[in-house]
PDB file of C-alpha atoms and ligand atoms in Angstrom:
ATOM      1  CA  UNK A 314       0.000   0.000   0.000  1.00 76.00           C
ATOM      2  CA  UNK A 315       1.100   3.387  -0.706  1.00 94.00           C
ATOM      3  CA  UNK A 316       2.335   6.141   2.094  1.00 97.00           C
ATOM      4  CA  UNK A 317      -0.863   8.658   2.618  1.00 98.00           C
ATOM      5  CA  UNK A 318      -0.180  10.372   5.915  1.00 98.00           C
ATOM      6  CA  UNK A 319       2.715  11.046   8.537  1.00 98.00           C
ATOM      7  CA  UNK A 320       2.306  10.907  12.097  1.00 99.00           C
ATOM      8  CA  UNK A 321       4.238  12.835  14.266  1.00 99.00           C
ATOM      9  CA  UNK A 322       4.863  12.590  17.952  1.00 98.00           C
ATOM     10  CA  UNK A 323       5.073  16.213  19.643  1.00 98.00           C
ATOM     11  CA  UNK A 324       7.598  16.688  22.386  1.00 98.00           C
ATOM     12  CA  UNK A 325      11.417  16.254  20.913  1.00 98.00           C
ATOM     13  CA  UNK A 326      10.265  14.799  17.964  1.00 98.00           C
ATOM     14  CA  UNK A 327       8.974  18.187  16.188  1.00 98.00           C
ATOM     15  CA  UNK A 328      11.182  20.248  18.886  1.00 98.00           C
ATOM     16  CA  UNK A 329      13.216  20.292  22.242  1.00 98.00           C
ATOM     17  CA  UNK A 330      10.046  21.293  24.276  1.00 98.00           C
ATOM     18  CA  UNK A 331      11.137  19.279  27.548  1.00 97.00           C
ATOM     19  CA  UNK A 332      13.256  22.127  29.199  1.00 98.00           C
ATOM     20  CA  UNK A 333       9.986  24.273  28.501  1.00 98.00           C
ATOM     21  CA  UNK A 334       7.817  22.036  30.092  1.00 98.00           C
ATOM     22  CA  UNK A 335      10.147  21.305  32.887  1.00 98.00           C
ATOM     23  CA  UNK A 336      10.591  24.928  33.498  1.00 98.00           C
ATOM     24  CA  UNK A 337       6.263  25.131  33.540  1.00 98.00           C
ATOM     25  CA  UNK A 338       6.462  22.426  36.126  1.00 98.00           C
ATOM     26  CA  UNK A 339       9.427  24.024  38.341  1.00 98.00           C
ATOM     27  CA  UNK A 340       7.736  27.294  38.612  1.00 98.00           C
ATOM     28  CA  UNK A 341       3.878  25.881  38.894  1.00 98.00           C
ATOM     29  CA  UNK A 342       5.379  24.049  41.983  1.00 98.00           C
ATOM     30  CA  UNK A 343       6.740  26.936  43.018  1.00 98.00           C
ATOM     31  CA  UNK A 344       3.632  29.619  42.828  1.00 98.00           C
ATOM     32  CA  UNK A 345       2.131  27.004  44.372  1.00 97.00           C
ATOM     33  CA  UNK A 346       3.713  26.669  47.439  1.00 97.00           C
ATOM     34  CA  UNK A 347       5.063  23.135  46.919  1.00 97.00           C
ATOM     35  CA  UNK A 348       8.656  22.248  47.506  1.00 97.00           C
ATOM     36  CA  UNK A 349       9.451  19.946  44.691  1.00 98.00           C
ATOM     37  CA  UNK A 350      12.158  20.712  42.103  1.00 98.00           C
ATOM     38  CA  UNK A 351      12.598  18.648  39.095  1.00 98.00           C
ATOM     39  CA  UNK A 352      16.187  18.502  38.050  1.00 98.00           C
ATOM     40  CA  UNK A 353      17.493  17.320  34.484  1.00 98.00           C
ATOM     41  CA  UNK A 354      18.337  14.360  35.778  1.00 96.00           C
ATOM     42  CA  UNK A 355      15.272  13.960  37.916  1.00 97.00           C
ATOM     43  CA  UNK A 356      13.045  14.848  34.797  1.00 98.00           C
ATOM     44  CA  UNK A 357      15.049  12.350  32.592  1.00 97.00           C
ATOM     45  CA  UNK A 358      13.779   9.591  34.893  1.00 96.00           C
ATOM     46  CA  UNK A 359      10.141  11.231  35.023  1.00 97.00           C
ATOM     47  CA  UNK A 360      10.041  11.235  31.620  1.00 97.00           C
ATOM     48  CA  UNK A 361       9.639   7.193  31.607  1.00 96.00           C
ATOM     49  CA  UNK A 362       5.973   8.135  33.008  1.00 97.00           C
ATOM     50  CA  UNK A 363       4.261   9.997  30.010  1.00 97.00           C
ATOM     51  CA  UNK A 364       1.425  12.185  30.502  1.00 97.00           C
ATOM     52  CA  UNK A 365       2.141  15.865  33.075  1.00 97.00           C
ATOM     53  CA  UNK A 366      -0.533  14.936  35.513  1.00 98.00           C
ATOM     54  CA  UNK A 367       0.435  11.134  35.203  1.00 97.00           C
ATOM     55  CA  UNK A 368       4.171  12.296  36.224  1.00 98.00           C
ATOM     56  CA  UNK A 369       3.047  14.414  39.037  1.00 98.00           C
ATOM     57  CA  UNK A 370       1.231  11.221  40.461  1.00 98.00           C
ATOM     58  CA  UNK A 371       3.815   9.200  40.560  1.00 98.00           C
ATOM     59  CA  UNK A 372       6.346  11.488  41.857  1.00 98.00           C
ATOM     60  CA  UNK A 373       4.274  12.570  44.525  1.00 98.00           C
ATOM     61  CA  UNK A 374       3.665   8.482  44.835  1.00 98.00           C
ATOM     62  CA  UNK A 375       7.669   7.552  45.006  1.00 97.00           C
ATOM     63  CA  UNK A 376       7.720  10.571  47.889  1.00 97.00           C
ATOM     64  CA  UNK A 377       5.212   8.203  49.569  1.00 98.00           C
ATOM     65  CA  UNK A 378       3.114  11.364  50.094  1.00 96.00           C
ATOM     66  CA  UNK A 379      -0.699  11.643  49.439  1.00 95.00           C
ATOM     67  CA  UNK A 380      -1.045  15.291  49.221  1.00 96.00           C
ATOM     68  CA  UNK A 381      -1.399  16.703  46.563  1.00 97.00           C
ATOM     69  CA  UNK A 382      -4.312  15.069  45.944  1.00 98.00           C
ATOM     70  CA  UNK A 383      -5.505  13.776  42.058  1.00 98.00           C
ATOM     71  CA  UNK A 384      -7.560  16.911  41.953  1.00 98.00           C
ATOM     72  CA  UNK A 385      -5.081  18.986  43.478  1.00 98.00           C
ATOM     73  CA  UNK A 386      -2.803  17.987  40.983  1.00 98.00           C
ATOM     74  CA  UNK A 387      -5.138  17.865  37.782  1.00 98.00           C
ATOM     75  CA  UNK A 388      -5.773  21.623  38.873  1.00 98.00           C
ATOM     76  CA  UNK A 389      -2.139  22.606  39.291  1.00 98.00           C
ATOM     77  CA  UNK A 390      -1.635  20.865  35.972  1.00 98.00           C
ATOM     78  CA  UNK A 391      -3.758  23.081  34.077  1.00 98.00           C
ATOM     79  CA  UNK A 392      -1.582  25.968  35.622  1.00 98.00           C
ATOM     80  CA  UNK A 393       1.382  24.483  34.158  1.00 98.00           C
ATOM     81  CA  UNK A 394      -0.347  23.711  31.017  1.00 98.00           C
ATOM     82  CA  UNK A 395      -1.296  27.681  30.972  1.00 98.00           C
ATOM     83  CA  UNK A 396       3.010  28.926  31.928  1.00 98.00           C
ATOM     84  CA  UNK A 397       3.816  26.052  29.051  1.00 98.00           C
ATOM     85  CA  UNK A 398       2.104  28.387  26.778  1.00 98.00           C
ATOM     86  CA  UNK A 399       3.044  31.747  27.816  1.00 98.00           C
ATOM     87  CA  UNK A 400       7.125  30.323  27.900  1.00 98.00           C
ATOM     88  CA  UNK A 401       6.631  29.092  24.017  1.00 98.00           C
ATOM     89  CA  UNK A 402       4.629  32.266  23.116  1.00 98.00           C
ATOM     90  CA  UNK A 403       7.834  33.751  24.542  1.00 97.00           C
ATOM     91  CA  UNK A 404       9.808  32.514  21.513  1.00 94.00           C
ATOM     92  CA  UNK A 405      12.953  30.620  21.882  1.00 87.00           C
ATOM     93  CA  UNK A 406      11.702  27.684  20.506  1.00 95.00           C
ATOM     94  CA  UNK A 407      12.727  26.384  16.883  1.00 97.00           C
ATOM     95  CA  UNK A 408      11.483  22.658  14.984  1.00 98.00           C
ATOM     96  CA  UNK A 409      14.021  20.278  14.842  1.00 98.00           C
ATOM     97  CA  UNK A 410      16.217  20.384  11.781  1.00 98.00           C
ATOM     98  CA  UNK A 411      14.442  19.336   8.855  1.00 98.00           C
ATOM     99  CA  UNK A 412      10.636  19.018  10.250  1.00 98.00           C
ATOM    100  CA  UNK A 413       9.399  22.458   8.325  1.00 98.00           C
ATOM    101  CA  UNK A 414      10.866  20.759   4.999  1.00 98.00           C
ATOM    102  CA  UNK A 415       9.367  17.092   5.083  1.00 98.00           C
ATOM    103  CA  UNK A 416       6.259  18.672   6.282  1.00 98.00           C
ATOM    104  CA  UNK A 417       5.961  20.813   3.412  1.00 98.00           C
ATOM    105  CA  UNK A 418       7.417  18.006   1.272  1.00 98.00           C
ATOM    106  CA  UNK A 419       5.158  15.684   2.067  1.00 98.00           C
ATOM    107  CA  UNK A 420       2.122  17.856   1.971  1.00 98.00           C
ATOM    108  CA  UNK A 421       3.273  18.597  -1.972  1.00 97.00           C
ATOM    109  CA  UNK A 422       3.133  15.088  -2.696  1.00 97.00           C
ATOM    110  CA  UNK A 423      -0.009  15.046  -1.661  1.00 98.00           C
ATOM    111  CA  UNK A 424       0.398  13.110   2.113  1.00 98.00           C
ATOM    112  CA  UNK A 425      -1.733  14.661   4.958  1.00 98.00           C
ATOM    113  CA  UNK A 426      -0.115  14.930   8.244  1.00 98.00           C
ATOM    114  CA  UNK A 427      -0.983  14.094  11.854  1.00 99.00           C
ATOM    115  CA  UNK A 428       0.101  14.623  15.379  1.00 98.00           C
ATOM    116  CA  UNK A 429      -0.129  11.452  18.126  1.00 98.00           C
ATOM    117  CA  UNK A 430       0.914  13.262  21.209  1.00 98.00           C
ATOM    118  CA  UNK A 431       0.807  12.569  24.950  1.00 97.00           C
ATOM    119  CA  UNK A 432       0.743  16.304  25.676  1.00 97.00           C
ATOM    120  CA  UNK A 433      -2.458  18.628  25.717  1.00 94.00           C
ATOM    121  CA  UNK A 434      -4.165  20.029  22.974  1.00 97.00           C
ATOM    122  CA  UNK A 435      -3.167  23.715  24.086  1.00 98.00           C
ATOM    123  CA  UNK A 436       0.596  22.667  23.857  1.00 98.00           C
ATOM    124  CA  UNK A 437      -0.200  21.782  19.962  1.00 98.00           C
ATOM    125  CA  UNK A 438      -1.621  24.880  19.518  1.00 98.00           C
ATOM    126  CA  UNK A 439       1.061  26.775  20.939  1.00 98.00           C
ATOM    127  CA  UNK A 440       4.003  25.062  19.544  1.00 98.00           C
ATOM    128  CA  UNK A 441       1.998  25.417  16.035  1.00 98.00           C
ATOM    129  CA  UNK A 442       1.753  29.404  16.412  1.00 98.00           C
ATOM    130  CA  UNK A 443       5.050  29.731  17.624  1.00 98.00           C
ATOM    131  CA  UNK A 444       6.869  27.520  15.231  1.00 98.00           C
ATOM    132  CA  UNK A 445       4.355  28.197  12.149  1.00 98.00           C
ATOM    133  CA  UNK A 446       2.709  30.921  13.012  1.00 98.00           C
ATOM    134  CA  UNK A 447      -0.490  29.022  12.245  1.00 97.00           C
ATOM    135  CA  UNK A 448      -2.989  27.944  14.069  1.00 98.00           C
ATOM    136  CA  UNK A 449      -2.936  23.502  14.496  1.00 98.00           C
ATOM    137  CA  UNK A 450      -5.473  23.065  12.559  1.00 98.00           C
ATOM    138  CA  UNK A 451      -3.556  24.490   9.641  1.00 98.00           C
ATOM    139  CA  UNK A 452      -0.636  22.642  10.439  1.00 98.00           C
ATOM    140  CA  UNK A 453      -2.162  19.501  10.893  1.00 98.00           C
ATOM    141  CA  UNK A 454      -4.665  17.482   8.927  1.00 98.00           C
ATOM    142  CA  UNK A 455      -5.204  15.577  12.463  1.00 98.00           C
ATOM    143  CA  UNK A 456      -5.064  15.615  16.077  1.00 98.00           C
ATOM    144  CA  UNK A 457      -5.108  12.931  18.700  1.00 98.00           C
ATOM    145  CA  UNK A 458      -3.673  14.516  21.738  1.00 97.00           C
ATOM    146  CA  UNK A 459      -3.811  14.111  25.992  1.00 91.00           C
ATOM    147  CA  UNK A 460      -6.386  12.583  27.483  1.00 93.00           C
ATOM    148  CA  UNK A 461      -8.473  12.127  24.460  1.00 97.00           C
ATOM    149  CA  UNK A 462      -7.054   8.322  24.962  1.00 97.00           C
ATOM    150  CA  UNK A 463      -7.525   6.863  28.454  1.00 93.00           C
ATOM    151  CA  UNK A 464      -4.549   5.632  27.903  1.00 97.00           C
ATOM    152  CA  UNK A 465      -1.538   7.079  26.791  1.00 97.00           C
ATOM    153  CA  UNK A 466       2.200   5.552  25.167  1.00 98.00           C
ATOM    154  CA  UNK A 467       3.786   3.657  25.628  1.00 98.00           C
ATOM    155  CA  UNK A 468       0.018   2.191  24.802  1.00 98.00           C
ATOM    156  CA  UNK A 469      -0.720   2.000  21.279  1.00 98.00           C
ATOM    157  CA  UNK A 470      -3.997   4.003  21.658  1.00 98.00           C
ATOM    158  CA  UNK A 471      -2.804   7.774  20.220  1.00 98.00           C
ATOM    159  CA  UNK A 472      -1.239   6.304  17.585  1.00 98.00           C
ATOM    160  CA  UNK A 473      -4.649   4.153  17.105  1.00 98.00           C
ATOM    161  CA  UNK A 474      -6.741   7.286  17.485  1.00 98.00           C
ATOM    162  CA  UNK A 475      -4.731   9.309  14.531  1.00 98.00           C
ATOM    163  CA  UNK A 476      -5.014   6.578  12.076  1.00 98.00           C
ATOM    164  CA  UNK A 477      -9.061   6.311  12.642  1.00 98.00           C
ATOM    165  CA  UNK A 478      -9.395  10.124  12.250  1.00 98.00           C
ATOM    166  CA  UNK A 479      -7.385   9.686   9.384  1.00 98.00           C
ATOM    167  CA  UNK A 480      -9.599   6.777   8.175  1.00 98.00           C
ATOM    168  CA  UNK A 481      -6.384   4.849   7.036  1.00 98.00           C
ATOM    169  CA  UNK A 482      -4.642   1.632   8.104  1.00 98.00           C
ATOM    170  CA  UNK A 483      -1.150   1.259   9.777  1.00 98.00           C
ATOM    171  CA  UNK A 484       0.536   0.071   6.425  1.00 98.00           C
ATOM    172  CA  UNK A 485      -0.474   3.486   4.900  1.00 98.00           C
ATOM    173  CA  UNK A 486       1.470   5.721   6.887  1.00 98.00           C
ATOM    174  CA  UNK A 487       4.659   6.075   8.693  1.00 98.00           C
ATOM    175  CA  UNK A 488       5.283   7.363  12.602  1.00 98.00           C
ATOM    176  CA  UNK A 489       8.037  10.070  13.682  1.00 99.00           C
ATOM    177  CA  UNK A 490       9.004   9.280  17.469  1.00 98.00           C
ATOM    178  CA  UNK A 491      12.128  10.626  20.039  1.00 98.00           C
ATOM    179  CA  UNK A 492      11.304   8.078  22.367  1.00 98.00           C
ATOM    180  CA  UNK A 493      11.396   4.504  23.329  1.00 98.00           C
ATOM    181  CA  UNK A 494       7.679   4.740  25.128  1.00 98.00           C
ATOM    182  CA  UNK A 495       6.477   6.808  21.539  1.00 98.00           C
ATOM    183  CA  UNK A 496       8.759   3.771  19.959  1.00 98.00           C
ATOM    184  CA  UNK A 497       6.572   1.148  21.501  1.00 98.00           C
ATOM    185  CA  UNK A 498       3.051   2.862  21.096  1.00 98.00           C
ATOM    186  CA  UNK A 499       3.382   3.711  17.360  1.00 98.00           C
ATOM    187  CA  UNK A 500       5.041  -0.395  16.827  1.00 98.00           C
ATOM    188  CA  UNK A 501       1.676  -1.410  19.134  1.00 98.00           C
ATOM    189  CA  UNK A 502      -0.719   0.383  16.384  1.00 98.00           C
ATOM    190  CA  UNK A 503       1.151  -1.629  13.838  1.00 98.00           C
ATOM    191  CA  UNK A 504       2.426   1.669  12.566  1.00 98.00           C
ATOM    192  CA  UNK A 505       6.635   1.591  10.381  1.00 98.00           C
ATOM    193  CA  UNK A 506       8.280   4.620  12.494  1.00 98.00           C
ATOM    194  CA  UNK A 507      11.365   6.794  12.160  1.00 98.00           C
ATOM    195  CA  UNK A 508      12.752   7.475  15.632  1.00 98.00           C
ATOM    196  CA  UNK A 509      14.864  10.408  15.755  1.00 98.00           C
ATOM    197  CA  UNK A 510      16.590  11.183  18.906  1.00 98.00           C
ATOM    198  CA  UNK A 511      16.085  14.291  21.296  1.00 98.00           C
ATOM    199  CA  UNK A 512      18.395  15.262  24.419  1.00 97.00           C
ATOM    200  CA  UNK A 513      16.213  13.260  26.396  1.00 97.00           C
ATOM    201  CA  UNK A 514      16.168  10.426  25.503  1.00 97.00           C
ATOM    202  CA  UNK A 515      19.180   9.871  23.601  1.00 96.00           C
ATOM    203  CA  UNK A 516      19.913   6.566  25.745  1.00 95.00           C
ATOM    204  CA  UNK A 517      16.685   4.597  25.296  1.00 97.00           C
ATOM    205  CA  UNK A 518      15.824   1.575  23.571  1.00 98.00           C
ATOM    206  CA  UNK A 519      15.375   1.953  19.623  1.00 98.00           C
ATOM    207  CA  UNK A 520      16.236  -1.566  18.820  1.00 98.00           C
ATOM    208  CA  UNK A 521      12.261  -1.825  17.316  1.00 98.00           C
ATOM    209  CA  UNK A 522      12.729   1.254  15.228  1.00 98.00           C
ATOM    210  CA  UNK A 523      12.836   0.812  11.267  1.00 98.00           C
ATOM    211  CA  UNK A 524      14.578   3.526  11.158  1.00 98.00           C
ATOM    212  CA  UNK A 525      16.807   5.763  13.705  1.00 98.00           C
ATOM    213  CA  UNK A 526      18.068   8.937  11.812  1.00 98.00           C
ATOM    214  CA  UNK A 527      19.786  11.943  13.600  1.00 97.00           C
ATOM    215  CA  UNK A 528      17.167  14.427  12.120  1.00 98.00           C
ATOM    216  CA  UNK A 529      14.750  14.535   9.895  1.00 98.00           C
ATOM    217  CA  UNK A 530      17.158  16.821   7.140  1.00 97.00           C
ATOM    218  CA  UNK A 531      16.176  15.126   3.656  1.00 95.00           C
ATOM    219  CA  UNK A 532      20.235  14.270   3.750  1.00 94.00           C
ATOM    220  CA  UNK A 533      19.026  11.635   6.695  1.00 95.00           C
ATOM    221  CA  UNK A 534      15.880  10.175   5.282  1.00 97.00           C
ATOM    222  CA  UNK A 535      15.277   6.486   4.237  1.00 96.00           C
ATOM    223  CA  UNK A 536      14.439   5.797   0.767  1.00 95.00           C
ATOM    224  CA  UNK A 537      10.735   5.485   1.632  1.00 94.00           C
ATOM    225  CA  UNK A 538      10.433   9.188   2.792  1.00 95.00           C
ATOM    226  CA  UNK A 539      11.840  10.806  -0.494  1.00 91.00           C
ATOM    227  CA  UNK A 540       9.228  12.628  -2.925  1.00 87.00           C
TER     228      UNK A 540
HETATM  229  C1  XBP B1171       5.691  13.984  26.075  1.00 83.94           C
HETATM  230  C2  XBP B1171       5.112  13.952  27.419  1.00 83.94           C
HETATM  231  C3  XBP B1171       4.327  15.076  27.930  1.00 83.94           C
HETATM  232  C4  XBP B1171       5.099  16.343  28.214  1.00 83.94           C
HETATM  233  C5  XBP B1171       4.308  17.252  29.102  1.00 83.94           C
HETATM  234  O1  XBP B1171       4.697  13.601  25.166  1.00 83.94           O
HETATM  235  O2  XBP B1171       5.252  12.945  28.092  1.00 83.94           O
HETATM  236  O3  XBP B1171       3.742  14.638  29.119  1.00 83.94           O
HETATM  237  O4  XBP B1171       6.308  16.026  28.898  1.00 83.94           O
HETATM  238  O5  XBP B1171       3.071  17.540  28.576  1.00 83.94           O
HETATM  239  P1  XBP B1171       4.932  13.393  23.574  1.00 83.94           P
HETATM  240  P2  XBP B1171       1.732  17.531  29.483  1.00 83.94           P
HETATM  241  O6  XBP B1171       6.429  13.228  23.325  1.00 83.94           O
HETATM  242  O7  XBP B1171       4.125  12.168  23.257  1.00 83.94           O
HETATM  243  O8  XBP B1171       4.375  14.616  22.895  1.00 83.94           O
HETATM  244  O9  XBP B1171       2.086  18.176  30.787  1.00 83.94           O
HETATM  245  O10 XBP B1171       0.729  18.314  28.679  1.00 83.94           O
HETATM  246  O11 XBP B1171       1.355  16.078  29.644  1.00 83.94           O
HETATM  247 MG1   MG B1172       8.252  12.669  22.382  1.00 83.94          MG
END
C-alpha cells in the first residue's frame, strides 16, 4: 500500500520542548507553594511516566506522600499547562532540523499529516503558532492529543486514534518518534516509524525502530520518505 499520511509525535520529535515544560512544572510548583524541584536528571527519569498529571502522580507516589491530591494535581496541571504556553509564546523555541521541509514536502506530494501526542491540545496549539505561526489546525490534517485516549504511550492508543481520524490503516502511513515509550506505542498500532533522537532520551531503547536517523534533514531520510 502506498504512504498517505505522517504521524508525528510532539515533544522532541517536532522540537526540544522538555526544558519548557520542565521549566512550567518548576515554577507551577513553586507559585504554588510546593517544595518539589525537578532537576534534568530527575526529569530524565520522570520522563519514563508519560502524561504531566500522570508524572506528578507518581512522583508525589515515590515521595510516599498523598497530598497533593488527584484533583489537586489535575488543577495545578492546568496551571502548568497555561506557563507552558506563555514560555513558548515567549519565543525561543525552533522545529528540529528538517521538520518544516518534510512537512511541506510531504504535503506537496499530496500526504496529509498528523500529530499522536501525549501532551495537551493547548501545547499543539502553541508550539503550532510559535513555530508556524499558524494555528494547528492548519498545520495539521489531524489531532489525537492528551487525554483524548484513556490511555496514553507507551500504549498503542494515540497512535490508534490518529489513524481512525485519518480513516487509514497502519501500512499506509509512517510514525516520527524521540522516544522509546512513543517507539513502543506507534510499533503497538502496527504503525513503520522513524525514531529520531532528542536530548532526552538519547539513551533509550530503539532496537524496534525501522529507522533511527539523527534528524529529519532530507540528507538523513530512508528511501521510503523521499518525494
Ligand atoms: C511527552 C510527554 C508530555 C510532556 C508534558 O509527550 O510525556 O507529558 O512532557 O506535557 P509526547 P503535558 O512526546 O508524546 O508529545 O504536561 O501536557 O502532559
Ligand atoms: Mg516525544
Amino acid at each position: 500500500m502506498s504512504l498517505r499520511a505522517l504521524i508525528f509525535d510532539v515533544d522532541g520529535t517536532l522540537a526540544e520542548t522538555e526544558e519548557a515544560h520542565r521549566q512550567a512544572f518548576n515554577e507551577t510548583f513553586a507559585a504554588g507553594g510546593l517544595d518539589w524541584h525537578w532537576s534534568v536528571s530527575d526529569y530524565t527519569q520522570l520522563l519514563r511516566t508519560t502524561g504531566g498529571k500522570e508524572r506528578m502522580r507518581r512522583y508525589r507516589d515515590g515521595l510516599g506522600f498523598r497530598d497533593p491530591a488527584d484533583a489537586a494535581i489535575a488543577l495545578m496541571h492546568q496551571r502548568k499547562t497555561a506557563r507552558y504556553g506563555e514560555i513558548v509564546a515567549g519565543g525561543g523555541l525552533a522545529l528540529r532540523p528538517g521538520v518544516r521541509a518534510l512537512i511541506d514536502v510531504a504535503r506537496s506530494a499530496g500526504l496529509r499529516i498528523a500529530v499522536a501526542t501525549t501532551t495537551n491540545r493547548p501545547n499543539v496549539e502553541a508550539l503550532s503558532r510559535a513555530c508556524w505561526g499558524k494555528p494547528a489546525d492548519a498545520v495539521f490534517d489531524v489531532i489525537a492529543a492528551g487525554d483524548e485516549v484513556s490511555a496514553k504511550k507507551p500504549a498503542p492508543d494515540v497512535f490508534a486514534l490518529a489513524l481512525a481520524r485519518l480513516d487509514l490503516p497502519p501500512e499506509a502511513a509512517i510514525a516520527f518518534e524521540d522516544s522509546e515509550n512513543g517507539l513502543r506505542s506507534a510499533k503497538g498500532a502496527g504503525l513503520r516509524t522513524l525514531v529520531t533522537p532528542s536530548t532526552y532520551t538519547a539513551r533509550d531503547d530503539f532496537s524496534a525502530a525501522d529507522w533511527v536517523c539523527r534528524d529529519l534533514s532530507a540528507a538523513h531520510l530512508p528511501d521510503a520518505l523521499r518525494f
